[in-house]
Structures are given as C-alpha cells and as structure tokens.
C-alpha cells in the first residue's frame, strides 16, 4: 500500500506515462497486474483548451482506481484550466510533465524546457494546485550531463504545492540512454518532505528494490519494461502471472472496442512485437505481424506465437 495526499494505491510500483502507449486498455491491464498507479499519455493543456478531439480521446478513464492523468504546457492559466476541466474530473491525481526531452516539446517551451526556468515551473505548480486537485510533477535531474540540480528542482515543485514528485534519473540530453543517476534522485528525495518516486532503468523486481535501496525513494515507476511484459508488476504485487496470450486477446478486444479496428490493428501489431522481443524467431514473426491488415489477422498471427510465454 502507498498513500499520496489521502489517495491509497495498492502498491508502490507505478506505470509511467508513455506517449503513444499508455491508453486505457494498457493502463487497465497493468493495474490488474498490480501497478499501484497508472498514468495517461501526456496531454496538451492547450489541446484541451481548444477541445481537440484527439486530445480528449487520450483521457478515457473507465473504471481504474486510483489513476492519474498527465498534462503538459507552459502557461499557468491554461494548465490550471486543464486541471479544472471536465475531461480531467475522473482522475484522482494530475501530474505535470516537466521532463519530456523530445525536441518538438522542448522547442515550444514545454516539458523539460521548464527546467531552464524554475520560477515559471513553480508558478505552474502553484496555479494547478489552486484547482483543488491533487497535483504531482515529473522531472529530470537536470539539463546536461555533469550539471545536475535535482535538489533545487525538487524544492521548487514542493514549494509550488505538489503532493508528490517523480524523478527520472537522467538529464535531458541523455534522453533514455545510460544508467540513472542514483545519487541525484537521492538528493531530490532528501531535499523535500513529499513522497518521491524514482524512475529510470527499472526492468524487474530486483531493479525496483535496488532503486529504492540506493535512493531512499518512496516508490518506483516502470516505463519501457512494461511494454515488453506487463506481468512484471506481478513480481512486486504477488499476483500470479497469467498467460501472455490471454492478456493480449483481452487487450486487443478492448482496444478495438474503444478506438476502432484500424487503430487496434496498428497498435496491437506493435504490442505483439514488444511481447515477442527476445524470443526465438521474433524478427521473422515481427515481419509477418506488420503485414496484418485487421484485428483478426493480428489475433491469428500473435496468439499462437504468444502461447506458452
């Protein structure tokens, strides 16, 4: 169990927000496997303001409890407006993205660009807190390798009123490469009194335990490893690992129901390729999968390959 400002999570291992992947069926599956908290893909506050239908589609909440939505933007008023919007009302916590390193996000002054303007970052947090929602923040340890300043960033988030902080243990220029900087995550943890979640390089239960031991973090967050096998959450939750082919079938059905046949075909081809990674004949199987043109074809190709995994 893990508590954040009165919100109780069933475990202290969370599913990270991942653009293009953490849609509702995937979040629900990970929650069922034992993820204590799941996050939507990052959603544009500006997109919500202009009622972009694609933005709203990312925010299907269903019946997962608890769950979080992640938003990004650099205008405090628009960020608060997003937090107060009907679209975000079903979510138990709103997470502010101050860590995305992608150039198209950074060049607009969003994501990790805000690490270069900590007064504005703190102002955004404070504005969002005024919405009355639980507000957390996700950050990196700095901008350039060799020049981390995680403690200062953490203090700014807490100063704005965030109830939780997730620290990705790499600088912006590293993107997702290299080992996480445990010392800087620990520095962030030691600088604040709010719960700190450690993120970066966690592939299994052993990595999660090592991350907590080396950083003192209150919880950990899993990202890409969950794409390869969402059952890794079973390792830390004590839930029996179900057959991967059964999970895939349920995910395929739910994805098609919510988003349509074309989206389900494209998305589930990618997910099947992730699940098959490292297995014998995975490359050839991937080539066949990516020729599938319907959910039924994806099902026929993937289920037999996944059976027994």
GROMACS .gro file of C-alpha atoms in nm:
model
  309
    1UNK     CA    1   0.000   0.000   0.000
    2UNK     CA    2   0.114   0.356  -0.071
    3UNK     CA    3  -0.063   0.681   0.017
    4UNK     CA    4  -0.045   1.016  -0.163
    5UNK     CA    5  -0.235   1.302  -0.003
    6UNK     CA    6  -0.508   1.068   0.116
    7UNK     CA    7  -0.518   0.863  -0.206
    8UNK     CA    8  -0.439   0.498  -0.139
    9UNK     CA    9  -0.252   0.299  -0.404
   10UNK     CA   10  -0.240  -0.081  -0.383
   11UNK     CA   11   0.136  -0.094  -0.445
   12UNK     CA   12   0.439   0.133  -0.463
   13UNK     CA   13   0.531   0.039  -0.821
   14UNK     CA   14   0.371   0.266  -1.082
   15UNK     CA   15   0.325   0.261  -1.459
   16UNK     CA   16   0.486   0.563  -1.625
   17UNK     CA   17   0.307   0.784  -1.876
   18UNK     CA   18   0.433   0.688  -2.222
   19UNK     CA   19   0.332   0.881  -2.533
   20UNK     CA   20   0.165   0.651  -2.783
   21UNK     CA   21   0.128   0.358  -2.544
   22UNK     CA   22  -0.048   0.416  -2.212
   23UNK     CA   23  -0.400   0.417  -2.346
   24UNK     CA   24  -0.686   0.287  -2.131
   25UNK     CA   25  -0.669  -0.087  -2.216
   26UNK     CA   26  -0.296  -0.097  -2.145
   27UNK     CA   27  -0.335   0.100  -1.821
   28UNK     CA   28  -0.616  -0.124  -1.705
   29UNK     CA   29  -0.413  -0.438  -1.778
   30UNK     CA   30  -0.115  -0.307  -1.581
   31UNK     CA   31  -0.343  -0.208  -1.291
   32UNK     CA   32  -0.485  -0.560  -1.289
   33UNK     CA   33  -0.130  -0.697  -1.277
   34UNK     CA   34  -0.053  -0.491  -0.966
   35UNK     CA   35   0.058  -0.145  -1.080
   36UNK     CA   36  -0.025   0.083  -0.788
   37UNK     CA   37  -0.092   0.387  -1.005
   38UNK     CA   38  -0.117   0.431  -1.381
   39UNK     CA   39  -0.079   0.748  -1.586
   40UNK     CA   40  -0.231   0.853  -1.917
   41UNK     CA   41  -0.017   0.961  -2.207
   42UNK     CA   42   0.084   1.324  -2.165
   43UNK     CA   43  -0.197   1.553  -2.277
   44UNK     CA   44  -0.165   1.908  -2.403
   45UNK     CA   45  -0.331   2.172  -2.187
   46UNK     CA   46  -0.363   2.383  -2.500
   47UNK     CA   47  -0.527   2.092  -2.680
   48UNK     CA   48  -0.783   2.066  -2.400
   49UNK     CA   49  -0.847   2.440  -2.416
   50UNK     CA   50  -0.926   2.420  -2.787
   51UNK     CA   51  -1.128   2.099  -2.737
   52UNK     CA   52  -0.913   1.893  -2.969
   53UNK     CA   53  -1.097   1.559  -3.011
   54UNK     CA   54  -0.773   1.360  -3.031
   55UNK     CA   55  -0.663   1.511  -2.701
   56UNK     CA   56  -0.992   1.419  -2.533
   57UNK     CA   57  -0.965   1.063  -2.666
   58UNK     CA   58  -0.647   1.012  -2.463
   59UNK     CA   59  -0.840   1.078  -2.142
   60UNK     CA   60  -1.082   0.788  -2.132
   61UNK     CA   61  -1.087   0.700  -1.763
   62UNK     CA   62  -1.302   0.387  -1.740
   63UNK     CA   63  -1.310   0.220  -1.401
   64UNK     CA   64  -0.944   0.215  -1.293
   65UNK     CA   65  -0.898   0.343  -0.939
   66UNK     CA   66  -0.685   0.519  -0.850
   67UNK     CA   67  -0.544   0.665  -1.170
   68UNK     CA   68  -0.362   0.977  -1.284
   69UNK     CA   69  -0.364   1.198  -1.592
   70UNK     CA   70  -0.051   1.376  -1.710
   71UNK     CA   71  -0.066   1.715  -1.877
   72UNK     CA   72   0.196   1.944  -2.027
   73UNK     CA   73   0.218   2.312  -2.108
   74UNK     CA   74   0.393   2.630  -2.001
   75UNK     CA   75   0.105   2.873  -1.946
   76UNK     CA   76   0.000   2.866  -1.577
   77UNK     CA   77  -0.355   2.979  -1.652
   78UNK     CA   78  -0.409   2.717  -1.924
   79UNK     CA   79  -0.260   2.448  -1.702
   80UNK     CA   80  -0.497   2.539  -1.417
   81UNK     CA   81  -0.788   2.548  -1.661
   82UNK     CA   82  -0.698   2.197  -1.774
   83UNK     CA   83  -0.688   2.073  -1.414
   84UNK     CA   84  -1.035   2.217  -1.359
   85UNK     CA   85  -1.177   2.076  -1.683
   86UNK     CA   86  -1.449   1.816  -1.707
   87UNK     CA   87  -1.211   1.595  -1.906
   88UNK     CA   88  -0.980   1.558  -1.606
   89UNK     CA   89  -1.253   1.532  -1.343
   90UNK     CA   90  -1.247   1.147  -1.329
   91UNK     CA   91  -0.877   1.135  -1.239
   92UNK     CA   92  -0.754   1.113  -0.882
   93UNK     CA   93  -0.428   1.297  -0.946
   94UNK     CA   94  -0.297   1.534  -1.214
   95UNK     CA   95   0.071   1.502  -1.300
   96UNK     CA   96   0.260   1.791  -1.460
   97UNK     CA   97   0.518   1.697  -1.722
   98UNK     CA   98   0.844   1.886  -1.672
   99UNK     CA   99   1.062   1.608  -1.805
  100UNK     CA  100   0.984   1.529  -2.169
  101UNK     CA  101   1.311   1.568  -2.366
  102UNK     CA  102   1.166   1.547  -2.717
  103UNK     CA  103   1.271   1.845  -2.935
  104UNK     CA  104   0.920   1.921  -3.061
  105UNK     CA  105   0.804   1.962  -2.699
  106UNK     CA  106   1.110   2.146  -2.573
  107UNK     CA  107   1.118   2.400  -2.859
  108UNK     CA  108   0.768   2.512  -2.760
  109UNK     CA  109   0.886   2.581  -2.406
  110UNK     CA  110   0.711   2.277  -2.261
  111UNK     CA  111   0.827   1.958  -2.089
  112UNK     CA  112   1.190   1.968  -1.979
  113UNK     CA  113   1.231   2.321  -2.123
  114UNK     CA  114   1.081   2.436  -1.793
  115UNK     CA  115   1.387   2.304  -1.607
  116UNK     CA  116   1.558   2.613  -1.752
  117UNK     CA  117   1.300   2.841  -1.589
  118UNK     CA  118   1.238   2.714  -1.236
  119UNK     CA  119   1.043   3.024  -1.122
  120UNK     CA  120   0.791   2.958  -1.401
  121UNK     CA  121   0.786   2.587  -1.320
  122UNK     CA  122   0.697   2.666  -0.959
  123UNK     CA  123   0.433   2.915  -1.071
  124UNK     CA  124   0.270   2.648  -1.290
  125UNK     CA  125   0.260   2.403  -1.000
  126UNK     CA  126   0.107   2.666  -0.770
  127UNK     CA  127  -0.156   2.761  -1.030
  128UNK     CA  128  -0.257   2.398  -1.076
  129UNK     CA  129  -0.277   2.339  -0.700
  130UNK     CA  130  -0.537   2.617  -0.684
  131UNK     CA  131  -0.765   2.392  -0.889
  132UNK     CA  132  -0.821   2.184  -0.577
  133UNK     CA  133  -0.690   1.867  -0.742
  134UNK     CA  134  -0.401   1.657  -0.617
  135UNK     CA  135  -0.103   1.780  -0.818
  136UNK     CA  136   0.225   1.596  -0.875
  137UNK     CA  137   0.518   1.667  -1.104
  138UNK     CA  138   0.755   1.457  -1.314
  139UNK     CA  139   1.103   1.597  -1.373
  140UNK     CA  140   1.453   1.506  -1.481
  141UNK     CA  141   1.764   1.562  -1.273
  142UNK     CA  142   1.885   1.844  -1.496
  143UNK     CA  143   1.956   1.954  -1.849
  144UNK     CA  144   2.314   1.849  -1.925
  145UNK     CA  145   2.521   1.554  -1.807
  146UNK     CA  146   2.762   1.665  -1.539
  147UNK     CA  147   2.543   1.956  -1.433
  148UNK     CA  148   2.252   1.802  -1.242
  149UNK     CA  149   2.047   2.006  -0.997
  150UNK     CA  150   1.776   1.767  -0.886
  151UNK     CA  151   1.752   1.901  -0.530
  152UNK     CA  152   1.676   2.254  -0.649
  153UNK     CA  153   1.415   2.127  -0.894
  154UNK     CA  154   1.251   1.918  -0.622
  155UNK     CA  155   1.233   2.215  -0.384
  156UNK     CA  156   1.061   2.424  -0.650
  157UNK     CA  157   0.797   2.155  -0.705
  158UNK     CA  158   0.732   2.122  -0.334
  159UNK     CA  159   0.732   2.499  -0.298
  160UNK     CA  160   0.452   2.522  -0.552
  161UNK     CA  161   0.245   2.275  -0.354
  162UNK     CA  162   0.297   1.943  -0.535
  163UNK     CA  163   0.195   1.642  -0.325
  164UNK     CA  164   0.435   1.402  -0.500
  165UNK     CA  165   0.740   1.418  -0.723
  166UNK     CA  166   0.867   1.168  -0.979
  167UNK     CA  167   1.235   1.199  -1.066
  168UNK     CA  168   1.369   1.048  -1.388
  169UNK     CA  169   1.733   0.985  -1.308
  170UNK     CA  170   1.880   1.117  -1.633
  171UNK     CA  171   1.949   1.464  -1.768
  172UNK     CA  172   1.759   1.591  -2.069
  173UNK     CA  173   2.047   1.543  -2.312
  174UNK     CA  174   2.068   1.171  -2.227
  175UNK     CA  175   1.706   1.112  -2.339
  176UNK     CA  176   1.672   0.747  -2.225
  177UNK     CA  177   2.037   0.639  -2.254
  178UNK     CA  178   2.273   0.531  -1.980
  179UNK     CA  179   2.228   0.432  -1.620
  180UNK     CA  180   2.013   0.650  -1.395
  181UNK     CA  181   2.195   0.879  -1.153
  182UNK     CA  182   2.101   0.730  -0.817
  183UNK     CA  183   2.280   1.000  -0.620
  184UNK     CA  184   2.079   1.280  -0.779
  185UNK     CA  185   1.748   1.101  -0.719
  186UNK     CA  186   1.858   1.062  -0.356
  187UNK     CA  187   1.945   1.433  -0.344
  188UNK     CA  188   1.593   1.518  -0.461
  189UNK     CA  189   1.443   1.281  -0.203
  190UNK     CA  190   1.649   1.434   0.076
  191UNK     CA  191   1.559   1.789  -0.025
  192UNK     CA  192   1.181   1.758   0.023
  193UNK     CA  193   0.923   1.613   0.258
  194UNK     CA  194   0.672   1.498  -0.007
  195UNK     CA  195   0.685   1.142  -0.148
  196UNK     CA  196   0.943   1.091  -0.421
  197UNK     CA  197   0.906   0.830  -0.696
  198UNK     CA  198   1.221   0.710  -0.873
  199UNK     CA  199   1.212   0.644  -1.248
  200UNK     CA  200   1.469   0.513  -1.495
  201UNK     CA  201   1.618   0.176  -1.585
  202UNK     CA  202   1.378  -0.043  -1.387
  203UNK     CA  203   1.330  -0.373  -1.569
  204UNK     CA  204   1.226  -0.615  -1.293
  205UNK     CA  205   1.160  -0.652  -0.920
  206UNK     CA  206   1.533  -0.664  -0.842
  207UNK     CA  207   1.592  -0.332  -1.020
  208UNK     CA  208   1.298  -0.181  -0.829
  209UNK     CA  209   1.440  -0.295  -0.496
  210UNK     CA  210   1.787  -0.166  -0.586
  211UNK     CA  211   1.647   0.171  -0.692
  212UNK     CA  212   1.466   0.215  -0.361
  213UNK     CA  213   1.768   0.100  -0.160
  214UNK     CA  214   2.013   0.333  -0.337
  215UNK     CA  215   1.791   0.642  -0.348
  216UNK     CA  216   1.559   0.617  -0.048
  217UNK     CA  217   1.267   0.674  -0.287
  218UNK     CA  218   0.920   0.607  -0.155
  219UNK     CA  219   0.804   0.435  -0.476
  220UNK     CA  220   0.931   0.347  -0.821
  221UNK     CA  221   0.796   0.396  -1.172
  222UNK     CA  222   0.832   0.148  -1.459
  223UNK     CA  223   0.828   0.263  -1.820
  224UNK     CA  224   0.955   0.073  -2.125
  225UNK     CA  225   0.998  -0.262  -1.946
  226UNK     CA  226   0.619  -0.276  -1.902
  227UNK     CA  227   0.580  -0.268  -2.280
  228UNK     CA  228   0.784  -0.587  -2.311
  229UNK     CA  229   0.588  -0.770  -2.042
  230UNK     CA  230   0.324  -0.600  -1.824
  231UNK     CA  231   0.336  -0.902  -1.595
  232UNK     CA  232   0.646  -0.761  -1.431
  233UNK     CA  233   0.402  -0.587  -1.196
  234UNK     CA  234   0.303  -0.934  -1.076
  235UNK     CA  235   0.655  -0.979  -0.937
  236UNK     CA  236   0.606  -0.699  -0.688
  237UNK     CA  237   0.233  -0.739  -0.621
  238UNK     CA  238   0.234  -1.113  -0.557
  239UNK     CA  239  -0.030  -1.171  -0.826
  240UNK     CA  240   0.005  -1.494  -1.026
  241UNK     CA  241   0.133  -1.436  -1.380
  242UNK     CA  242  -0.147  -1.506  -1.630
  243UNK     CA  243  -0.069  -1.645  -1.978
  244UNK     CA  244   0.051  -1.370  -2.209
  245UNK     CA  245  -0.172  -1.482  -2.496
  246UNK     CA  246  -0.481  -1.434  -2.276
  247UNK     CA  247  -0.370  -1.085  -2.179
  248UNK     CA  248  -0.306  -1.000  -2.542
  249UNK     CA  249  -0.653  -1.114  -2.651
  250UNK     CA  250  -0.824  -0.904  -2.386
  251UNK     CA  251  -0.611  -0.602  -2.473
  252UNK     CA  252  -0.688  -0.647  -2.844
  253UNK     CA  253  -1.064  -0.668  -2.783
  254UNK     CA  254  -1.071  -0.363  -2.555
  255UNK     CA  255  -0.853  -0.159  -2.788
  256UNK     CA  256  -1.075  -0.232  -3.087
  257UNK     CA  257  -1.392  -0.155  -2.890
  258UNK     CA  258  -1.263   0.181  -2.769
  259UNK     CA  259  -1.061   0.304  -3.065
  260UNK     CA  260  -1.177   0.113  -3.372
  261UNK     CA  261  -1.037  -0.158  -3.596
  262UNK     CA  262  -0.771   0.048  -3.775
  263UNK     CA  263  -0.615   0.182  -3.456
  264UNK     CA  264  -0.632  -0.161  -3.292
  265UNK     CA  265  -0.457  -0.321  -3.589
  266UNK     CA  266  -0.167  -0.076  -3.590
  267UNK     CA  267  -0.131  -0.052  -3.213
  268UNK     CA  268  -0.159  -0.422  -3.136
  269UNK     CA  269   0.091  -0.514  -3.408
  270UNK     CA  270   0.340  -0.302  -3.213
  271UNK     CA  271   0.239  -0.454  -2.879
  272UNK     CA  272   0.274  -0.810  -3.011
  273UNK     CA  273   0.623  -0.725  -3.136
  274UNK     CA  274   0.713  -0.593  -2.790
  275UNK     CA  275   0.582  -0.905  -2.618
  276UNK     CA  276   0.775  -1.133  -2.854
  277UNK     CA  277   1.104  -0.945  -2.811
  278UNK     CA  278   1.387  -1.181  -2.730
  279UNK     CA  279   1.201  -1.499  -2.825
  280UNK     CA  280   1.318  -1.739  -3.092
  281UNK     CA  281   1.209  -1.624  -3.438
  282UNK     CA  282   1.097  -1.284  -3.312
  283UNK     CA  283   1.232  -1.094  -3.613
  284UNK     CA  284   1.050  -1.313  -3.866
  285UNK     CA  285   0.733  -1.301  -3.657
  286UNK     CA  286   0.750  -0.922  -3.646
  287UNK     CA  287   0.767  -0.906  -4.026
  288UNK     CA  288   0.456  -1.122  -4.053
  289UNK     CA  289   0.274  -0.923  -3.787
  290UNK     CA  290   0.334  -0.592  -3.959
  291UNK     CA  291   0.170  -0.725  -4.273
  292UNK     CA  292  -0.157  -0.786  -4.086
  293UNK     CA  293  -0.438  -0.560  -4.202
  294UNK     CA  294  -0.712  -0.629  -3.947
  295UNK     CA  295  -0.753  -0.711  -3.577
  296UNK     CA  296  -0.849  -1.065  -3.672
  297UNK     CA  297  -0.527  -1.112  -3.871
  298UNK     CA  298  -0.325  -0.973  -3.578
  299UNK     CA  299  -0.504  -1.216  -3.346
  300UNK     CA  300  -0.440  -1.516  -3.570
  301UNK     CA  301  -0.072  -1.437  -3.605
  302UNK     CA  302   0.002  -1.327  -3.248
  303UNK     CA  303  -0.187  -1.566  -3.024
  304UNK     CA  304  -0.013  -1.883  -3.138
  305UNK     CA  305   0.326  -1.712  -3.105
  306UNK     CA  306   0.249  -1.584  -2.756
  307UNK     CA  307   0.102  -1.909  -2.624
  308UNK     CA  308   0.317  -2.055  -2.353
  309UNK     CA  309   0.505  -1.732  -2.279
   0.00000   0.00000   0.00000
